[in-house]
Coordinates of C-alpha atoms in Angstrom, one line a residue:
M1 CA 63.4 89.0 -11.1
H2 CA 60.2 91.1 -10.9
P3 CA 59.5 94.9 -10.4
R4 CA 59.0 95.9 -6.7
L5 CA 56.3 98.3 -5.8
V6 CA 57.3 100.7 -3.1
S7 CA 54.7 102.9 -1.3
F8 CA 53.8 104.6 1.9
N9 CA 50.3 103.4 2.8
G10 CA 49.9 102.3 -0.8
R11 CA 48.3 99.0 0.2
T12 CA 45.3 100.7 1.7
F13 CA 45.0 103.8 -0.4
D14 CA 47.0 104.1 -3.7
L15 CA 46.6 100.5 -5.0
P16 CA 42.9 100.3 -4.4
V17 CA 42.4 103.7 -6.2
L18 CA 44.6 102.6 -9.1
K19 CA 42.7 99.3 -9.4
Y20 CA 39.3 101.0 -9.4
R21 CA 40.4 103.5 -12.0
A22 CA 41.9 100.7 -14.2
M23 CA 38.6 98.8 -13.9
L24 CA 36.7 102.0 -14.8
H25 CA 38.8 102.5 -18.0
G26 CA 38.9 98.8 -18.9
I27 CA 42.7 98.3 -18.3
Q28 CA 43.9 94.8 -17.5
A29 CA 46.5 94.3 -14.8
K30 CA 47.5 90.7 -15.2
W31 CA 51.0 91.5 -14.0
L32 CA 49.5 92.7 -10.6
H33 CA 47.1 89.9 -10.1
Q34 CA 48.8 86.8 -11.6
S35 CA 52.4 87.2 -10.6
G36 CA 54.3 85.2 -8.1
D37 CA 52.9 82.3 -6.1
E38 CA 50.4 81.9 -3.2
W39 CA 52.6 83.6 -0.6
N40 CA 54.9 85.8 -2.7
N41 CA 53.0 88.3 -4.8
Y42 CA 51.9 91.9 -5.0
H43 CA 48.9 91.2 -2.7
S44 CA 50.8 89.4 0.0
K45 CA 51.1 91.7 2.9
Y46 CA 54.2 90.1 4.3
S47 CA 56.1 89.8 1.0
L48 CA 58.1 93.1 1.0
D49 CA 60.1 91.8 -2.0
W50 CA 57.0 92.3 -4.2
H51 CA 55.2 95.3 -2.6
C52 CA 57.2 97.1 0.1
D53 CA 54.6 99.3 1.8
L54 CA 56.8 101.3 4.1
I55 CA 54.1 102.0 6.6
D56 CA 53.7 98.2 7.1
A57 CA 57.5 97.7 7.3
F58 CA 58.0 100.5 9.8
S59 CA 55.1 99.4 12.1
D60 CA 56.0 95.6 11.9
F61 CA 52.8 95.1 9.9
G62 CA 50.6 96.9 12.5
S63 CA 52.2 95.5 15.6
S64 CA 53.2 99.0 16.6
A65 CA 51.7 102.5 15.9
R66 CA 51.8 103.6 12.3
I67 CA 54.0 106.6 11.9
K68 CA 53.0 109.4 9.5
M69 CA 55.3 110.1 6.6
N70 CA 55.9 113.6 7.8
E71 CA 56.9 112.4 11.2
I72 CA 59.5 109.9 10.1
C73 CA 60.8 112.3 7.4
A74 CA 61.3 115.0 10.2
M75 CA 63.1 112.4 12.3
L76 CA 65.5 111.5 9.5
N77 CA 65.9 115.1 8.3
F78 CA 64.2 114.5 5.0
P79 CA 62.1 117.2 3.3
G80 CA 58.7 115.9 4.4
K81 CA 55.4 117.4 3.0
L82 CA 56.2 121.1 3.7
E83 CA 53.0 123.1 3.6
T84 CA 50.8 120.8 1.5
E85 CA 48.8 117.8 2.7
G86 CA 47.0 115.2 0.6
S87 CA 43.7 116.4 1.9
M88 CA 44.4 119.8 0.2
V89 CA 44.8 118.4 -3.4
E90 CA 41.1 118.5 -4.4
V91 CA 40.8 122.2 -3.4
M92 CA 44.1 122.9 -5.2
Y93 CA 42.8 121.2 -8.3
N94 CA 39.5 123.1 -8.2
E95 CA 41.6 126.3 -7.9
G96 CA 43.6 125.3 -11.0
K97 CA 46.9 125.0 -9.0
L98 CA 48.2 122.1 -11.1
Q99 CA 51.9 123.1 -10.7
E100 CA 51.5 123.0 -6.9
I101 CA 49.9 119.6 -7.1
R102 CA 52.8 118.4 -9.3
D103 CA 55.3 119.8 -6.9
Y104 CA 53.5 118.1 -4.0
C105 CA 53.4 114.7 -5.8
E106 CA 57.1 114.9 -6.8
L107 CA 58.1 115.6 -3.2
D108 CA 56.0 112.7 -2.1
V109 CA 57.9 110.4 -4.5
I110 CA 61.2 111.8 -3.4
N111 CA 60.3 111.2 0.3
T112 CA 59.1 107.7 -0.4
Y113 CA 62.4 106.9 -2.2
L114 CA 64.5 108.4 0.6
L115 CA 62.6 106.4 3.2
Y116 CA 62.9 103.2 1.1
I117 CA 66.6 103.5 0.6
R118 CA 67.1 104.3 4.3
H119 CA 64.9 101.2 5.2
A120 CA 67.0 99.1 2.7
Y121 CA 70.2 100.3 4.5
H122 CA 68.7 99.6 7.9
I123 CA 67.8 96.0 7.1
A124 CA 71.2 95.5 5.4
R125 CA 69.9 95.1 1.9
V126 CA 72.3 97.8 0.7
S127 CA 75.7 98.8 2.0
K128 CA 76.6 102.2 3.4
E129 CA 78.5 102.9 0.2
S130 CA 75.5 102.0 -2.0
Y131 CA 73.2 104.1 0.2
N132 CA 75.5 107.1 -0.1
K133 CA 75.7 106.6 -3.9
M134 CA 71.9 106.5 -4.1
I135 CA 71.7 109.8 -2.1
N136 CA 74.4 111.4 -4.3
D137 CA 72.7 110.2 -7.5
L138 CA 69.4 111.7 -6.2
V139 CA 71.0 115.0 -5.4
S140 CA 72.6 115.1 -8.9
F141 CA 69.3 114.3 -10.5
L142 CA 67.4 117.0 -8.6
E143 CA 70.1 119.6 -9.3
K144 CA 70.1 118.9 -13.0
R145 CA 66.3 119.5 -13.0
G146 CA 66.6 122.8 -11.1
K147 CA 65.3 121.3 -7.8
S148 CA 68.4 121.9 -5.7
S149 CA 66.3 123.5 -3.0
I150 CA 64.8 120.1 -2.3
S151 CA 68.2 118.3 -2.3
Q152 CA 69.4 120.8 0.3
C153 CA 66.8 119.4 2.7
F154 CA 68.7 116.1 3.3

């Protein structure tokens, strides 16, 4: 058993940024680069058991158009990105809006999780009962942390 990375466009954005930052700060990532085998590892595009990049999964690895996270979230009645986009984060940082950046990042993680468990249900990796339990657990988690306004979005 190995940890599974789940991302939305992480293969082309998040992972390269994290790798560059790790190299800059002298951090080794043996687990990322030396796990698995030739075809099943964190770098293998078609091995969703290691790194499930949802944009690849939803577009059949580029065979169809790549849907934006906000679009698929709207289709599935998930919260989406609300008023903030990733391109706004630098300006927000320069303006000292760290709490707003945190809120944006937290919502991005929640949306990624919601999309992942819906995908897992769609491909029959989890049952309807398991899917519903994951949703209920997320709602409980958010409510305990005073984020019930987010859980009311799905």
